[in-house]
Coordinates of C-alpha atoms in Angstrom, one line a residue:
Chain A
M1 CA -7.7 -8.8 -22.2
A2 CA -7.1 -10.6 -19.0
K3 CA -9.9 -10.6 -16.4
A4 CA -9.8 -8.0 -13.6
V5 CA -9.5 -9.5 -10.1
L6 CA -10.3 -7.8 -6.8
M7 CA -7.1 -7.5 -4.9
Q8 CA -5.8 -5.7 -1.8
G9 CA -2.5 -3.7 -1.8
N10 CA -0.9 -6.1 0.7
E11 CA -1.9 -9.0 -1.4
A12 CA -0.4 -7.4 -4.5
A13 CA 2.9 -7.0 -2.7
V14 CA 3.0 -10.7 -2.2
E15 CA 1.9 -11.7 -5.7
G16 CA 4.4 -9.3 -7.2
A17 CA 7.2 -10.6 -5.0
L18 CA 6.4 -14.2 -6.1
A19 CA 6.5 -13.1 -9.7
A20 CA 9.8 -11.5 -9.1
G21 CA 11.1 -14.8 -7.7
M22 CA 10.7 -14.4 -3.9
R23 CA 10.9 -17.9 -2.4
F24 CA 11.8 -17.1 1.3
F25 CA 9.8 -14.9 3.7
A26 CA 10.5 -14.4 7.3
G27 CA 8.5 -12.0 9.5
Y28 CA 6.6 -11.2 12.5
P29 CA 3.0 -10.1 11.6
I30 CA 2.1 -6.6 12.5
T31 CA -0.9 -4.3 11.6
P32 CA -1.2 -2.9 9.0
S33 CA 1.1 -5.4 7.1
T34 CA -0.4 -8.6 8.5
E35 CA -2.0 -9.7 5.3
I36 CA 1.4 -9.9 3.7
A37 CA 2.6 -12.5 6.2
E38 CA -0.7 -14.4 5.9
K39 CA -0.6 -14.5 2.2
C40 CA 3.1 -15.6 2.1
A41 CA 2.3 -18.4 4.6
L42 CA -0.4 -19.6 2.2
R43 CA 1.4 -19.0 -1.2
L44 CA 5.0 -19.8 -0.5
P45 CA 4.5 -23.5 0.2
Q46 CA 2.5 -23.7 -3.1
V47 CA 5.5 -22.6 -5.1
G48 CA 8.1 -24.5 -3.3
G49 CA 9.2 -21.6 -1.1
K50 CA 9.6 -21.2 2.6
F51 CA 7.7 -19.0 5.1
I52 CA 8.9 -18.7 8.6
Q53 CA 7.2 -16.8 11.4
M54 CA 10.0 -15.5 13.5
E55 CA 10.1 -14.5 17.2
D56 CA 10.7 -10.9 16.4
E57 CA 11.7 -8.4 13.7
L58 CA 15.5 -8.5 14.6
S59 CA 15.5 -12.1 13.7
S60 CA 13.2 -11.7 10.7
M61 CA 15.7 -9.4 9.2
A62 CA 18.6 -11.7 10.1
A63 CA 16.7 -14.6 8.5
I64 CA 16.1 -12.9 5.1
L65 CA 19.8 -11.9 5.0
G66 CA 20.9 -15.4 5.7
A67 CA 18.5 -17.0 3.2
S68 CA 19.5 -14.4 0.5
A69 CA 23.2 -15.2 1.1
A70 CA 22.3 -18.8 0.6
G71 CA 20.8 -18.1 -2.8
Y72 CA 17.1 -17.2 -2.3
K73 CA 15.3 -14.0 -3.2
T74 CA 13.9 -12.9 0.2
M75 CA 11.4 -10.5 1.8
T76 CA 10.1 -9.4 5.0
A77 CA 7.2 -7.1 5.9
T78 CA 6.5 -5.0 8.9
S79 CA 5.3 -1.6 10.1
G80 CA 7.0 1.2 12.1
P81 CA 7.7 -0.6 15.4
G82 CA 9.2 -3.6 13.6
F83 CA 11.0 -1.5 11.1
S84 CA 12.8 0.2 14.0
L85 CA 13.9 -3.2 15.3
M86 CA 15.2 -4.1 11.8
Q87 CA 17.6 -1.2 11.5
E88 CA 20.7 -2.9 12.8
N89 CA 20.5 -5.9 10.4
L90 CA 19.4 -3.6 7.6
G91 CA 22.7 -1.8 7.9
Y92 CA 24.5 -5.2 8.0
G93 CA 22.7 -6.1 4.7
M94 CA 23.9 -2.9 3.1
M95 CA 27.5 -3.4 4.3
A96 CA 27.6 -7.1 3.3
E97 CA 25.7 -6.4 0.1
I98 CA 23.0 -8.8 0.5
P99 CA 19.9 -8.3 -1.8
C100 CA 16.4 -8.5 -0.1
V101 CA 13.2 -6.5 0.0
I102 CA 11.8 -5.0 3.3
V103 CA 8.2 -3.9 3.1
N104 CA 7.1 -1.3 5.6
V105 CA 3.4 -0.6 5.6
Q106 CA 3.5 2.5 7.5
R107 CA 1.2 3.3 10.4
A108 CA 0.9 6.4 12.6
G109 CA 3.7 6.6 15.1
P110 CA 6.0 7.2 16.9
S111 CA 6.4 4.0 18.9
T112 CA 3.3 1.7 18.7
G113 CA 1.3 4.8 17.8
L114 CA -2.0 4.3 16.1
P115 CA -1.8 0.7 14.8
T116 CA -4.6 0.8 12.3
S117 CA -4.2 4.4 11.1
P118 CA -2.4 5.6 8.0
S119 CA 0.9 7.6 8.1
Q120 CA 4.0 8.3 6.0
G121 CA 6.1 9.1 9.1
D122 CA 8.9 6.6 8.3
Y123 CA 10.1 8.4 5.2
M124 CA 13.2 9.8 6.8
Q125 CA 13.7 6.5 8.8
A126 CA 13.9 4.7 5.5
R127 CA 16.9 6.8 4.6
W128 CA 18.6 7.3 7.9
G129 CA 17.2 4.6 10.2
T130 CA 20.4 2.6 10.3
H131 CA 23.6 4.2 11.3
G132 CA 26.6 5.3 9.2
D133 CA 26.9 6.5 5.6
H134 CA 25.1 3.9 3.7
P135 CA 23.3 3.4 0.3
V136 CA 19.5 3.4 0.2
I137 CA 16.9 2.6 -2.5
A138 CA 13.3 3.0 -1.5
F139 CA 10.1 2.9 -3.5
S140 CA 6.5 3.9 -2.6
P141 CA 3.5 2.7 -4.6
S142 CA 0.1 4.5 -4.8
S143 CA -2.2 1.9 -6.2
V144 CA -2.7 -1.8 -6.0
L145 CA -1.5 -2.4 -9.5
E146 CA 1.6 -0.3 -8.9
T147 CA 2.3 -2.2 -5.8
Y148 CA 2.5 -5.4 -7.9
T149 CA 4.7 -4.0 -10.6
L150 CA 6.9 -1.8 -8.4
I151 CA 7.9 -4.5 -6.0
I152 CA 9.1 -6.6 -8.9
R153 CA 11.3 -3.6 -9.7
A154 CA 12.4 -3.5 -6.0
F155 CA 13.6 -7.1 -6.3
N156 CA 15.3 -6.4 -9.6
L157 CA 17.3 -3.4 -8.3
S158 CA 18.0 -5.2 -5.2
E159 CA 19.7 -7.9 -7.2
K160 CA 21.4 -5.4 -9.6
Y161 CA 22.9 -3.2 -6.9
R162 CA 23.2 -6.0 -4.3
T163 CA 21.5 -4.0 -1.6
P164 CA 18.4 -4.2 0.5
V165 CA 15.6 -2.3 -1.1
I166 CA 12.9 -0.7 1.2
F167 CA 9.3 -0.9 -0.1
L168 CA 7.6 2.0 1.7
M169 CA 3.9 1.3 1.6
D170 CA 1.2 3.0 3.7
E171 CA -2.1 1.8 5.3
I172 CA -4.1 3.6 2.5
V173 CA -2.7 1.4 -0.3
G174 CA -1.9 -1.7 1.8
H175 CA -5.5 -2.0 3.0
M176 CA -7.3 -0.9 -0.2
R177 CA -8.9 -3.3 -2.6
E178 CA -9.2 -2.5 -6.3
G179 CA -10.0 -4.4 -9.5
V180 CA -6.7 -5.0 -11.2
V181 CA -5.6 -6.7 -14.4
L182 CA -2.2 -8.1 -13.7
P183 CA 0.5 -8.1 -16.5
D184 CA 1.2 -11.3 -18.4
P185 CA 3.8 -13.1 -16.2
N186 CA 5.7 -14.1 -19.3
K187 CA 6.3 -10.4 -20.2
L188 CA 7.7 -9.4 -16.9
K189 CA 11.3 -8.4 -16.7
I190 CA 13.0 -10.3 -13.9
N191 CA 16.5 -10.0 -12.9
P192 CA 17.9 -13.3 -11.8
R193 CA 20.4 -13.7 -9.0
K194 CA 23.8 -13.3 -10.6
T195 CA 26.0 -15.9 -9.1
S196 CA 29.5 -17.2 -9.8
F197 CA 31.5 -20.2 -8.6
H198 CA 35.2 -20.7 -8.6
D199 CA 35.8 -18.0 -11.2
G200 CA 39.5 -18.8 -11.8
A201 CA 42.0 -16.2 -10.4
H202 CA 39.3 -14.3 -8.6
K203 CA 38.0 -16.5 -6.0
K204 CA 37.6 -13.7 -3.6
C205 CA 33.9 -13.3 -2.7
Y206 CA 34.0 -9.5 -2.7
Y207 CA 36.1 -9.0 -5.8
V208 CA 34.6 -6.5 -8.2
P209 CA 35.5 -7.3 -11.8
E210 CA 36.6 -4.4 -14.1
G211 CA 33.5 -2.4 -15.3
A212 CA 31.2 -3.9 -12.7
F213 CA 30.1 -2.0 -9.6
V214 CA 29.2 -4.9 -7.4
P215 CA 30.7 -8.3 -6.9
S216 CA 28.7 -11.3 -8.1
M217 CA 27.3 -13.5 -5.4
K218 CA 28.5 -16.9 -4.4
P219 CA 25.7 -18.9 -2.8
F220 CA 26.7 -19.5 0.8
G221 CA 26.9 -23.1 1.8
Q222 CA 27.1 -24.4 -1.7
G223 CA 30.8 -25.4 -1.8
E224 CA 32.6 -22.2 -1.6
R225 CA 33.8 -21.0 1.8
Y226 CA 33.9 -17.3 2.5
N227 CA 33.3 -14.8 5.2
V228 CA 30.4 -12.4 5.5
T229 CA 30.7 -9.5 8.0
G230 CA 29.3 -6.1 8.9
L231 CA 32.8 -4.9 9.6
V232 CA 34.9 -3.2 7.0
H233 CA 36.3 -6.0 4.8
D234 CA 38.6 -6.5 1.9
E235 CA 37.8 -8.6 -1.3
S236 CA 38.2 -11.8 0.7
G237 CA 35.3 -10.7 3.0
F238 CA 37.6 -10.8 6.1
P239 CA 37.7 -7.7 8.4
V240 CA 40.5 -5.3 8.0
N241 CA 41.4 -2.1 9.9
N242 CA 42.8 -0.2 7.0
S243 CA 41.7 3.3 6.1
A244 CA 42.5 3.0 2.4
I245 CA 40.4 -0.2 2.1
A246 CA 37.6 1.3 4.2
D247 CA 37.5 4.4 1.9
K248 CA 37.4 2.3 -1.1
L249 CA 34.7 0.1 0.1
I250 CA 32.3 2.7 1.6
S251 CA 32.8 4.9 -1.5
R252 CA 31.8 2.1 -3.7
L253 CA 28.8 1.2 -1.6
L254 CA 27.6 4.9 -2.0
S255 CA 28.6 5.4 -5.5
K256 CA 26.9 2.3 -6.9
I257 CA 23.7 4.2 -6.0
D258 CA 24.8 7.7 -6.6
D259 CA 26.3 6.9 -10.0
H260 CA 23.1 5.2 -11.2
V261 CA 20.4 7.6 -9.9
D262 CA 19.0 8.0 -13.4
D263 CA 18.5 4.2 -13.6
I264 CA 17.0 4.1 -10.1
V265 CA 14.7 7.1 -10.0
R266 CA 11.2 7.0 -11.4
V267 CA 8.5 9.7 -11.0
E268 CA 5.0 10.1 -12.2
E269 CA 4.0 13.6 -13.5
Y270 CA 0.3 14.3 -14.0
Q271 CA -1.0 17.4 -15.6
M272 CA 2.4 19.0 -15.3
E273 CA 2.8 20.3 -18.9
D274 CA 1.2 23.7 -18.3
A275 CA 1.2 23.6 -14.5
D276 CA 2.3 26.7 -12.5
T277 CA 1.6 24.9 -9.2
A278 CA 2.9 21.5 -8.4
I279 CA 1.6 19.2 -5.7
V280 CA 4.4 16.9 -4.6
C281 CA 3.3 13.8 -2.9
F282 CA 4.0 10.1 -2.7
G283 CA 2.3 6.8 -1.9
G284 CA -1.4 6.7 -1.0
T285 CA -1.5 10.5 -0.6
A286 CA -1.4 10.9 -4.4
R287 CA -4.9 9.5 -4.7
A288 CA -6.4 12.5 -2.9
A289 CA -4.1 14.9 -4.9
M290 CA -5.4 13.4 -8.2
D291 CA -9.0 14.2 -7.3
A292 CA -8.0 17.7 -5.9
I293 CA -6.1 18.4 -9.2
E294 CA -9.2 17.5 -11.2
A295 CA -11.4 19.8 -9.2
A296 CA -8.8 22.6 -9.2
R297 CA -8.4 22.4 -13.0
A298 CA -12.3 22.6 -13.3
Q299 CA -12.0 26.0 -11.5
G300 CA -9.3 27.1 -13.9
M301 CA -6.2 26.6 -11.8
R302 CA -3.1 25.2 -13.5
V303 CA -2.2 22.5 -11.0
G304 CA -0.2 19.3 -11.6
M305 CA 1.3 16.5 -9.5
F306 CA 4.9 15.5 -9.2
R307 CA 4.9 12.1 -7.5
P308 CA 8.3 10.4 -6.6
I309 CA 7.8 6.7 -7.1
T310 CA 11.5 6.2 -6.1
V311 CA 11.4 8.1 -2.8
W312 CA 15.1 7.4 -2.1
P313 CA 17.3 8.6 -3.7
F314 CA 15.0 11.7 -3.8
P315 CA 14.2 12.6 -7.5
E316 CA 16.1 15.9 -7.4
K317 CA 16.9 16.2 -11.1
P318 CA 13.4 15.8 -12.5
L319 CA 12.0 18.1 -9.9
K320 CA 14.6 20.8 -10.7
A321 CA 13.7 20.5 -14.3
R322 CA 10.2 21.7 -13.5
L323 CA 11.2 24.7 -11.5
P324 CA 11.3 27.3 -14.2
Q325 CA 7.5 26.9 -14.9
L326 CA 6.4 26.9 -11.3
K327 CA 5.1 29.6 -9.1
R328 CA 4.5 27.3 -6.1
I329 CA 5.0 23.9 -4.7
L330 CA 2.6 22.3 -2.2
M331 CA 4.1 19.2 -0.4
V332 CA 1.3 17.0 0.9
E333 CA 2.2 14.0 3.1
H334 CA 1.0 12.2 6.1
N335 CA 3.6 13.3 8.5
H336 CA 4.9 16.5 10.0
G337 CA 7.1 17.5 7.0
Q338 CA 9.7 14.9 6.0
M339 CA 9.9 14.8 2.2
L340 CA 9.3 18.5 2.6
L341 CA 12.9 18.8 3.8
E342 CA 14.2 17.0 0.6
V343 CA 11.9 19.2 -1.6
R344 CA 13.2 22.4 0.0
R345 CA 16.8 21.3 -0.2
A346 CA 16.4 20.5 -4.0
V347 CA 14.4 23.7 -4.7
S348 CA 16.9 25.9 -2.8
G349 CA 14.5 28.8 -2.5
A350 CA 13.8 29.0 -6.2
V351 CA 10.0 28.5 -5.7
P352 CA 8.1 28.8 -2.5
V353 CA 7.4 25.4 -1.0
D354 CA 4.2 25.2 1.2
F355 CA 3.2 22.2 3.3
L356 CA 0.0 20.3 4.1
G357 CA 0.3 17.4 6.4
R358 CA -1.4 15.3 8.9
I359 CA -0.2 13.4 12.0
D360 CA -3.5 12.5 13.6
G361 CA -4.1 9.2 11.9
T362 CA -6.8 10.5 9.5
V363 CA -6.5 10.7 5.8
I364 CA -5.9 14.0 3.9
S365 CA -9.0 14.5 1.7
P366 CA -9.2 16.0 -1.7
A367 CA -11.4 18.8 -0.2
E368 CA -8.5 19.7 2.1
I369 CA -6.0 20.0 -0.7
L370 CA -8.5 22.0 -2.8
A371 CA -9.2 24.4 0.1
N372 CA -5.4 24.9 0.4
L373 CA -5.0 25.7 -3.4
N374 CA -8.1 28.0 -3.3
E375 CA -6.7 29.9 -0.3
K376 CA -3.4 30.6 -2.0
E377 CA -5.3 31.5 -5.2
A378 CA -7.3 34.0 -3.3
N379 CA -4.2 35.7 -1.8
Chain B
M1 CA -14.0 14.4 -7.7
G2 CA -16.6 13.2 -10.3
N3 CA -19.3 10.6 -9.8
R4 CA -18.7 8.7 -6.8
Y5 CA -21.3 6.5 -4.9
E6 CA -20.1 6.1 -1.3
M7 CA -21.2 3.3 0.8
R8 CA -20.4 2.5 4.4
L9 CA -21.2 -0.7 6.2
A10 CA -21.0 -0.6 9.9
G11 CA -21.5 -3.0 12.7
S12 CA -19.7 -4.7 15.5
G13 CA -16.2 -6.3 15.0
G14 CA -16.9 -10.0 14.1
Q15 CA -20.2 -9.4 12.4
G16 CA -18.6 -9.6 9.0
V17 CA -19.2 -6.2 7.6
I18 CA -15.7 -6.2 6.0
L19 CA -16.5 -9.5 4.2
A20 CA -19.9 -8.1 3.1
S21 CA -18.2 -5.1 1.5
V22 CA -15.6 -7.4 -0.2
I23 CA -18.5 -9.5 -1.7
L24 CA -20.1 -6.4 -3.1
A25 CA -16.7 -5.3 -4.4
E26 CA -16.2 -8.6 -6.2
A27 CA -19.6 -8.2 -7.9
A28 CA -18.7 -4.7 -8.9
V29 CA -15.4 -5.9 -10.5
D30 CA -17.3 -8.6 -12.4
S31 CA -19.9 -6.1 -13.5
G32 CA -17.3 -3.7 -14.9
V33 CA -18.0 -1.1 -12.2
T34 CA -15.0 0.7 -10.8
V35 CA -14.7 0.0 -7.1
I36 CA -12.5 0.7 -4.2
Q37 CA -13.0 -1.1 -1.0
S38 CA -11.4 -0.3 2.3
Q39 CA -12.0 -0.8 5.9
S40 CA -11.3 0.7 9.3
Y41 CA -11.4 -0.8 12.7
G42 CA -10.1 -0.1 16.2
P43 CA -7.2 -2.1 17.7
E44 CA -9.9 -4.5 19.2
A45 CA -10.8 -6.8 16.3
R46 CA -14.0 -8.1 18.0
G47 CA -16.7 -6.3 19.7
G48 CA -15.7 -2.7 18.8
V49 CA -17.3 -0.6 16.2
C50 CA -16.1 -1.7 12.7
R51 CA -16.8 -0.2 9.4
A52 CA -16.1 -1.1 5.8
E53 CA -16.3 1.2 2.9
L54 CA -17.0 1.1 -0.9
V55 CA -16.7 3.7 -3.5
L56 CA -18.4 2.9 -6.9
S57 CA -18.2 4.7 -10.2
R58 CA -18.5 4.2 -13.9
G59 CA -15.4 6.4 -14.3
T60 CA -11.9 6.5 -12.7
L61 CA -11.6 6.5 -8.9
W62 CA -8.6 7.9 -7.0
F63 CA -9.4 8.9 -3.4
P64 CA -10.3 5.6 -1.8
K65 CA -12.0 6.8 1.4
V66 CA -15.6 7.5 2.1
T67 CA -16.2 11.0 3.5
R68 CA -20.0 11.4 3.2
P69 CA -21.7 8.2 2.5
D70 CA -24.7 8.0 0.1
F71 CA -25.6 4.7 1.7
L72 CA -25.2 3.5 5.3
L73 CA -25.8 0.0 6.7
A74 CA -25.8 -0.1 10.5
L75 CA -26.2 -3.5 12.2
T76 CA -25.7 -2.2 15.8
Q77 CA -26.9 0.8 17.8
A78 CA -23.4 2.0 18.5
S79 CA -22.5 2.0 14.7
L80 CA -25.8 3.8 13.9
D81 CA -25.2 6.4 16.6
K82 CA -21.6 6.9 15.5
Y83 CA -22.0 6.9 11.7
G84 CA -25.5 8.2 11.3
R85 CA -24.3 11.7 11.7
E86 CA -21.9 11.7 8.8
L87 CA -24.1 11.3 5.8
A88 CA -24.6 12.8 2.3
E89 CA -27.8 14.7 1.6
G90 CA -30.5 12.3 0.7
A91 CA -28.5 9.3 2.0
I92 CA -30.2 6.0 2.3
V93 CA -29.8 4.4 5.8
M94 CA -30.5 0.7 6.1
V95 CA -30.8 -0.4 9.7
D96 CA -31.6 -3.6 11.5
D97 CA -35.2 -3.2 12.7
S98 CA -34.2 -3.9 16.3
L99 CA -32.3 -0.6 16.5
T100 CA -33.7 2.6 17.9
V101 CA -33.6 5.4 15.3
P102 CA -32.4 8.5 17.0
E103 CA -34.7 11.6 16.6
W104 CA -32.0 13.5 14.6
L105 CA -32.0 10.8 12.0
E106 CA -35.8 10.7 11.4
G107 CA -35.5 12.9 8.2
A108 CA -33.2 10.4 6.5
R109 CA -34.4 7.9 3.9
L110 CA -34.6 5.1 6.4
V111 CA -35.0 1.4 5.5
P112 CA -35.5 -0.7 8.6
L113 CA -35.2 -4.4 7.8
P114 CA -35.2 -7.5 10.1
I115 CA -31.6 -8.5 9.0
L116 CA -30.4 -10.1 12.2
G117 CA -33.8 -11.8 12.9
T118 CA -33.8 -13.3 9.3
A119 CA -30.3 -14.6 9.7
R120 CA -31.1 -16.2 13.1
D121 CA -34.7 -17.5 12.4
A122 CA -35.1 -17.9 8.7
V123 CA -31.6 -18.9 7.6
G124 CA -31.0 -20.4 11.0
K125 CA -27.4 -18.9 11.7
L126 CA -27.0 -15.4 13.1
F127 CA -23.5 -15.4 11.7
T128 CA -25.0 -15.1 8.2
A129 CA -26.4 -11.6 9.0
N130 CA -23.7 -10.0 6.9
V131 CA -24.6 -12.1 3.8
V132 CA -28.4 -11.4 4.5
A133 CA -27.5 -7.7 4.5
V134 CA -25.5 -8.1 1.2
G135 CA -28.6 -9.6 -0.4
A136 CA -30.8 -6.9 0.9
I137 CA -28.5 -4.0 -0.1
N138 CA -28.2 -5.4 -3.7
A139 CA -32.0 -5.8 -4.0
L140 CA -32.7 -2.4 -2.5
L141 CA -30.2 -0.4 -4.6
G142 CA -30.3 -2.6 -7.8
L143 CA -26.5 -2.5 -8.0
F144 CA -25.5 -5.8 -9.7
D145 CA -27.2 -8.8 -11.3
E146 CA -27.8 -11.7 -9.0
K147 CA -25.3 -13.9 -10.8
A148 CA -22.4 -11.6 -10.3
L149 CA -23.3 -11.2 -6.7
L150 CA -23.6 -14.9 -6.1
E151 CA -20.3 -15.6 -7.8
G152 CA -18.6 -12.8 -5.9
A153 CA -20.0 -14.3 -2.7
M154 CA -18.8 -17.8 -3.5
R155 CA -15.3 -16.6 -4.2
R156 CA -15.0 -15.1 -0.8
L157 CA -17.1 -17.3 1.5
P158 CA -15.5 -20.3 3.2
A159 CA -15.8 -23.7 1.4
G160 CA -18.6 -25.7 2.8
S161 CA -20.8 -22.7 3.5
E162 CA -22.1 -22.4 0.0
E163 CA -25.7 -23.6 0.6
I164 CA -26.4 -21.7 3.8
N165 CA -25.0 -18.5 2.3
K166 CA -27.0 -18.9 -0.9
S167 CA -30.1 -19.1 1.2
A168 CA -28.9 -16.1 3.2
L169 CA -28.4 -14.0 0.0
A170 CA -31.9 -15.0 -1.2
A171 CA -33.4 -14.3 2.2
G172 CA -31.9 -10.8 2.3
A173 CA -33.2 -10.1 -1.2
A174 CA -36.6 -11.3 -0.3
L175 CA -36.7 -8.6 2.5
V176 CA -37.0 -6.0 -0.2
S177 CA -40.4 -5.6 -1.8
P178 CA -40.5 -4.6 -5.5
E179 CA -42.1 -1.3 -4.4
L180 CA -39.2 -0.6 -2.1
A181 CA -36.6 -1.5 -4.7
A182 CA -38.3 0.8 -7.2
A183 CA -38.2 3.7 -4.8
F184 CA -34.6 3.2 -3.8
A185 CA -32.8 2.0 -7.0
Q186 CA -29.5 3.7 -7.6
K187 CA -27.8 4.5 -10.9
I188 CA -24.0 4.4 -10.6
G189 CA -22.6 7.3 -12.7

């Protein structure tokens, strides 16, 4: 077996991204994501990639879109305040169908909030931060090793669905070091950039071939001239003001995700086989839940964990499949109740959904979750 | 929540308690001990109270944060006054011997050692105090063999500082008498 190495969550994001083929990073360092920019500055030149420290997060997002259009796999990393600034160009990336990965290591907000404290308050922003009806894929890892493997998947799905993917980390995982045994790089599944040049009759850059759900990419600046815009566009990439074309384009942008939810969604279920109570949580919060479940089981409670790894689209189908066995759901998250809204929407009153959250910048402890479980058990 | 040995290293921002905890975590990984290291600091990187945390176990660890430390290192008065109040029963408290131990802490298992003085006078550089502390902690608690600790330290310390840090580790270990080590040795479960 390969040797375990001590690695921080933020470092694992970089190493995973490099393994996935990321060769361009543009960003503006911000706590608690700073180690990602630091590590990219060190590592990218070693592998022939480029690191640029930009003047702000608006331009960081613009730069990774531009570099991606030119053929690179690209990434940026930020935290809440920077993620807010990225929203306009994030929507541009979705409309122009430009693959890239945006890491948001969440900290307590709103605004500049508590820079060094953990939070999961950007969950809804990840879905609805940019305007208009748009497709979103977002993942949230709960360990250092999962940060590595999951960010590779973020790059893969970004290429497959030609869309920016949001990698929603939190300070708990970002700033945590663990011993990890990384997977053999030769055994990783990497989706290469699908490009096409001068493909006969279909030179139009946004032409979607029969049976495909996205156009293949033509590397910008490498011989083929085309237009990229955030406006509604036809297959040529040029803006049009035509309702039929608008409907067709936006419908395809949404359905390329909606029609492939089973491919995109991943959850972890822990001790759910006989559970009558499910703790729903994501990201670093899961680590307290795991300890709480162990303690609750030792007291005879039948508690399990349902953890969305894909946080957008919300894993509605796998959660609904568990409802017949459940008496209660406890949503635990470091915010004022955001994923809670999705859980309650999916559950539609079939099972009571309670909430345990924190907005003070401190971490929810296993003891707090256990106390909540005990209180309900006693009632 | 199983067997967890929780450690908190506290001092002033810039003293290197985070690096100290990372060196101990490196030694843990090399020794096959499950470890989670994390840190917490205020927006002010230098001067403010800074703490780093380690959880050690022979089993699986999930929750990464320290809630009631079994071991506390305090290098400054402010960090002792702040973190001395949040301890597990029977916790070991290693303090620099220049600190004033508050009355309410007198019942704890206190180990005052001349950490800062040793770094300044014996090693010759005050900035090695964090590495002196690592040597002393490992000798006191008997956590890892010296080779694992030294290799862990060398992976994380800046190139060119090998010799002075080697002597800092040794000077830290030398602060702990065999009697002291026997009385405070820990077994990670």
